mmCIF file of C-alpha atoms in Angstrom:
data_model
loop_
_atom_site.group_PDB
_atom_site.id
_atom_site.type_symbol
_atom_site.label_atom_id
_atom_site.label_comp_id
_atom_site.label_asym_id
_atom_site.label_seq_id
_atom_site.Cartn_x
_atom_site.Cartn_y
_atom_site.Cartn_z
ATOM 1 C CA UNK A 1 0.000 0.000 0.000
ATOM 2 C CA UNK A 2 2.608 2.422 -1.085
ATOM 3 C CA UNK A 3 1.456 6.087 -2.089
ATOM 4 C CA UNK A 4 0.739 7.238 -4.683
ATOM 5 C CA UNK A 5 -1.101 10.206 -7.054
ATOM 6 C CA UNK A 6 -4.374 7.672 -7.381
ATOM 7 C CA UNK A 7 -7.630 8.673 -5.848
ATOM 8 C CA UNK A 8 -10.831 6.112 -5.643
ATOM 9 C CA UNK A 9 -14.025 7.994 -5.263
ATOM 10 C CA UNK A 10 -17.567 6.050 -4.875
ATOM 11 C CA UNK A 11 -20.680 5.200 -3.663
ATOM 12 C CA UNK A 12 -22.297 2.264 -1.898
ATOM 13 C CA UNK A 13 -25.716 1.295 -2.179
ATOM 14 C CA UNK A 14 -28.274 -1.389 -1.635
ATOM 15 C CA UNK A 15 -32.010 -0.511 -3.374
ATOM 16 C CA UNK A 16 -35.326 -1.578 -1.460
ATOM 17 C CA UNK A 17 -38.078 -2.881 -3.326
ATOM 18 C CA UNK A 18 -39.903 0.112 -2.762
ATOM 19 C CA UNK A 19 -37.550 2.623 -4.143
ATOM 20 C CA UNK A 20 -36.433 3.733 -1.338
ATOM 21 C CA UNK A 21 -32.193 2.957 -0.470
ATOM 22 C CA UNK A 22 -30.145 2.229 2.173
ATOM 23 C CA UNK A 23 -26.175 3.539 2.295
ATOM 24 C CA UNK A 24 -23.376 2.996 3.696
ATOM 25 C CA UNK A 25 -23.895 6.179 5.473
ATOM 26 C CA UNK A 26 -21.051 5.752 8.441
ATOM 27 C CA UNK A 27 -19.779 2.249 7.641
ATOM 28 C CA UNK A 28 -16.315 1.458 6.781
ATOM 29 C CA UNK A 29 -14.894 0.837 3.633
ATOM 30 C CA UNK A 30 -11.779 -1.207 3.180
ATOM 31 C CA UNK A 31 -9.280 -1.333 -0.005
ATOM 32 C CA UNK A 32 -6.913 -3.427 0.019
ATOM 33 C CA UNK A 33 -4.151 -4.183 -2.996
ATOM 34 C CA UNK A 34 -5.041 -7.620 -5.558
ATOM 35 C CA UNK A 35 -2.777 -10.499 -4.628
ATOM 36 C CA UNK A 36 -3.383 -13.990 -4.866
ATOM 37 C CA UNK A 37 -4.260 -14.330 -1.638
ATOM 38 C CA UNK A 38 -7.137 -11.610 -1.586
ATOM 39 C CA UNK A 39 -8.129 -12.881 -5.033
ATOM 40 C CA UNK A 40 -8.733 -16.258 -3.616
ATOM 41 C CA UNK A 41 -10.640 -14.697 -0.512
ATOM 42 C CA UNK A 42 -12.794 -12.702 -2.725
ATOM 43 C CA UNK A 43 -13.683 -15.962 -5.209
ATOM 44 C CA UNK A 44 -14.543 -17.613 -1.985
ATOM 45 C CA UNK A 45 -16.462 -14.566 -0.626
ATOM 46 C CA UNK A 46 -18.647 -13.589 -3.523
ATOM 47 C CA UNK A 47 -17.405 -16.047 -6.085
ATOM 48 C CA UNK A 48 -16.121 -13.579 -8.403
ATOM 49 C CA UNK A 49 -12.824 -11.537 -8.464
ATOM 50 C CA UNK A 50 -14.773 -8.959 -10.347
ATOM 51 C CA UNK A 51 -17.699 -7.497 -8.138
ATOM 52 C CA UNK A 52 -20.072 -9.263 -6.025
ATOM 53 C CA UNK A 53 -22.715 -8.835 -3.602
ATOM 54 C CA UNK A 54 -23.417 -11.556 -0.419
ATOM 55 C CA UNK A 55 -26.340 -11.664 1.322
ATOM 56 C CA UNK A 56 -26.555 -11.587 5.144
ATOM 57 C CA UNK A 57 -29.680 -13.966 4.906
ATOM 58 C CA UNK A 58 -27.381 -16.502 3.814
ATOM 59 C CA UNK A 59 -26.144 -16.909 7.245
ATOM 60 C CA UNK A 60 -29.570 -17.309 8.465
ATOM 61 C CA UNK A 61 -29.635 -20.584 6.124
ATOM 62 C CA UNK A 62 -27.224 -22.046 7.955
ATOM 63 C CA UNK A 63 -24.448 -22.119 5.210
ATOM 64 C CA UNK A 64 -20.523 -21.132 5.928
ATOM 65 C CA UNK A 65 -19.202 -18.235 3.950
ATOM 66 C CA UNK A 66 -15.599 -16.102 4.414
ATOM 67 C CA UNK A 67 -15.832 -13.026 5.439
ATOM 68 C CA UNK A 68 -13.873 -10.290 4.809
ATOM 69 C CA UNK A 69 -12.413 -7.154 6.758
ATOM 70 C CA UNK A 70 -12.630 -5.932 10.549
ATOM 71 C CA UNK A 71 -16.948 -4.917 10.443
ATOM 72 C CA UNK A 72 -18.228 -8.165 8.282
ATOM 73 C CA UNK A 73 -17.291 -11.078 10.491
ATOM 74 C CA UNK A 74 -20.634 -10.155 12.268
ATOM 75 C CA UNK A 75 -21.850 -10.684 8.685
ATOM 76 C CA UNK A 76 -19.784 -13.839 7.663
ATOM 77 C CA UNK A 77 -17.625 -16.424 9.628
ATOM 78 C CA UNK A 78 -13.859 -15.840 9.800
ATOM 79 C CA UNK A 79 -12.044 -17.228 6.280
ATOM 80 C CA UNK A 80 -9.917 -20.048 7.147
ATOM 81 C CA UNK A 81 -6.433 -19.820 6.774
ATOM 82 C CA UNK A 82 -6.598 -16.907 8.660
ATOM 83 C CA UNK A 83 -3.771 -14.448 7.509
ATOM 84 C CA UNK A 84 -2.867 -12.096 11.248
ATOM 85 C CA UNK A 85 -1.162 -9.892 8.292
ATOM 86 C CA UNK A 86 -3.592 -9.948 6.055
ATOM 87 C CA UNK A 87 -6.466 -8.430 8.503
ATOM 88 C CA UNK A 88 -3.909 -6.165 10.786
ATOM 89 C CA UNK A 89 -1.825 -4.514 7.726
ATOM 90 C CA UNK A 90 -3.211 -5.186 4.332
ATOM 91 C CA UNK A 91 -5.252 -2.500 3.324
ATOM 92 C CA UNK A 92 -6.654 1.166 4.220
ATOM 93 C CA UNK A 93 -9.693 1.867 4.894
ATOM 94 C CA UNK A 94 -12.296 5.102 5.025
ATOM 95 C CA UNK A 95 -16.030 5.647 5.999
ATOM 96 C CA UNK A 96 -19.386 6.748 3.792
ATOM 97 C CA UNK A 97 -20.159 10.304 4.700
ATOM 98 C CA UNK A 98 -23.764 10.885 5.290
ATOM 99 C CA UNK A 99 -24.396 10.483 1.517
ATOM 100 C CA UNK A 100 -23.325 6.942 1.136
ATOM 101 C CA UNK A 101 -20.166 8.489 -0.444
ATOM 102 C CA UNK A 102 -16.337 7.505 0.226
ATOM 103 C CA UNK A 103 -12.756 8.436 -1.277
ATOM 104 C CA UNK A 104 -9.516 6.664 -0.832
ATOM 105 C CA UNK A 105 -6.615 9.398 -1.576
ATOM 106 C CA UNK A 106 -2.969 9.290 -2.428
ATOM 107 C CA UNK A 107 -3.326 5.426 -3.961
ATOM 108 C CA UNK A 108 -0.326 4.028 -6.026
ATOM 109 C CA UNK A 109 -0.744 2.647 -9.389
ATOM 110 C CA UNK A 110 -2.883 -0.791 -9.060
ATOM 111 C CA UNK A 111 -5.186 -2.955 -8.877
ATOM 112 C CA UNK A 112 -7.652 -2.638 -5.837
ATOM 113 C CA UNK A 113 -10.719 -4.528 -3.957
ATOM 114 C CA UNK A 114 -13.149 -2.044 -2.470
ATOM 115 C CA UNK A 115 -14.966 -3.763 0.065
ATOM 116 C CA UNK A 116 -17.736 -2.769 2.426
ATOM 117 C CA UNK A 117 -21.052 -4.054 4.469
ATOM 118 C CA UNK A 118 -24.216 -2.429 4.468
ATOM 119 C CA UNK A 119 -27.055 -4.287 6.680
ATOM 120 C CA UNK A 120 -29.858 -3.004 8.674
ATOM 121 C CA UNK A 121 -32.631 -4.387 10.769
ATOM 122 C CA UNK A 122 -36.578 -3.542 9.891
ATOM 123 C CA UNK A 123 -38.498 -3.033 13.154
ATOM 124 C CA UNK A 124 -36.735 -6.288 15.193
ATOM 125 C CA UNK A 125 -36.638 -8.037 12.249
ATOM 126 C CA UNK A 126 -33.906 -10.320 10.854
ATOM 127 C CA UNK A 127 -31.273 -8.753 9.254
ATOM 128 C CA UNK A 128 -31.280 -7.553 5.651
ATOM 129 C CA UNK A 129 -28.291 -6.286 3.420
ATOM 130 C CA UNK A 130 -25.332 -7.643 2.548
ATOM 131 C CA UNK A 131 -21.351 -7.215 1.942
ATOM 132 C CA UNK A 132 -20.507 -5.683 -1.206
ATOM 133 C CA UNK A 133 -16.931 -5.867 -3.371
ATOM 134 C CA UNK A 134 -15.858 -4.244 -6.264
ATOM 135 C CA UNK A 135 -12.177 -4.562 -8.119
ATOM 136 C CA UNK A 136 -10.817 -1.128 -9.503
ATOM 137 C CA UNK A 137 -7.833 -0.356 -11.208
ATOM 138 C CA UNK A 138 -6.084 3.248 -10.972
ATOM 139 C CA UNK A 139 -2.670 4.824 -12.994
ATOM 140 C CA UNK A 140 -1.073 8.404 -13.977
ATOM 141 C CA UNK A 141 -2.836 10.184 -11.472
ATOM 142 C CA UNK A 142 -5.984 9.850 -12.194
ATOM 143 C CA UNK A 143 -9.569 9.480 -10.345
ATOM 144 C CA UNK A 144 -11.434 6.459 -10.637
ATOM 145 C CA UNK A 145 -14.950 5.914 -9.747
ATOM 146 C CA UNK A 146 -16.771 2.734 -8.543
ATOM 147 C CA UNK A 147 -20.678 2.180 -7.262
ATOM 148 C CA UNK A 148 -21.120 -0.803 -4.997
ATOM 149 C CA UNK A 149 -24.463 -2.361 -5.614
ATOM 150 C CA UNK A 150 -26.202 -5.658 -6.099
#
């Protein structure tokens, strides 16, 4: 995670049914650099190394998932190898402003995941939402821009 001229700009989203949204209004968002470690983690994830979307009702079924990052294992049991590097120095992270909105500044030429949760509970009910992941790639000093959605 050297530095860089790079910035990552975007927006994290999950749409209702009834038009309405939900953010990631003061969640964290994680990046972290491609390897072939976090590719394997994010196939595992949200099968895909592209973007992906995981539901937090699929814990409810019963089934065993990774997870990813410091606020998902709530969402998703731990992945197993477990990589102490990996979770304490791998990546950087930010939080959504009030708009769902986040930036990552000063990013070195790559290849990046962009990572985040967004889950929410309707009057006691179970949880909804999900963990979201995105890959983005930045060089020259420029600006990239990626939406995570379902």
């Amino acid at each position: 995670m050297r530095d860089g001229r790079n910035v990552i700009q975007g927006n994290a989203v999950i749409p209702l049914t009834d038009g309405d949204a939900v953010t990631c209004r003061g969640k964290i968002v994680f990046l972290v650099p491609v390897t072939p470690y976090t590719t394997e983690r994010m196939m595992v994830a949200y099968d895909s190394d592209r973007e992906g979307y995981r539901s937090v009702r699929i814990k409810q079924r019963g089934f065993r998932i990774a997870g990813f990052g410091k606020t998902t294992r709530d969402v998703f049991p731990r992945f197993e190898p477990e990589s102490e590097h990996y979770q304490e120095s791998a990546g950087r992270e930010t939080r959504c402003d009030s708009r769902g909105d986040f930036e990552f500044s000063g990013i070195a030429d790559g290849e990046y995941f962009v990572t985040t949760a967004i889950t929410w509970r309707d009057y006691g009910s179970t949880p909804d939402g999900g963990a979201l992941m995105s890959r983005v790639s930045v060089a020259g000093g420029r600006t990239a821009k990626v939406v995570l959605a379902p």
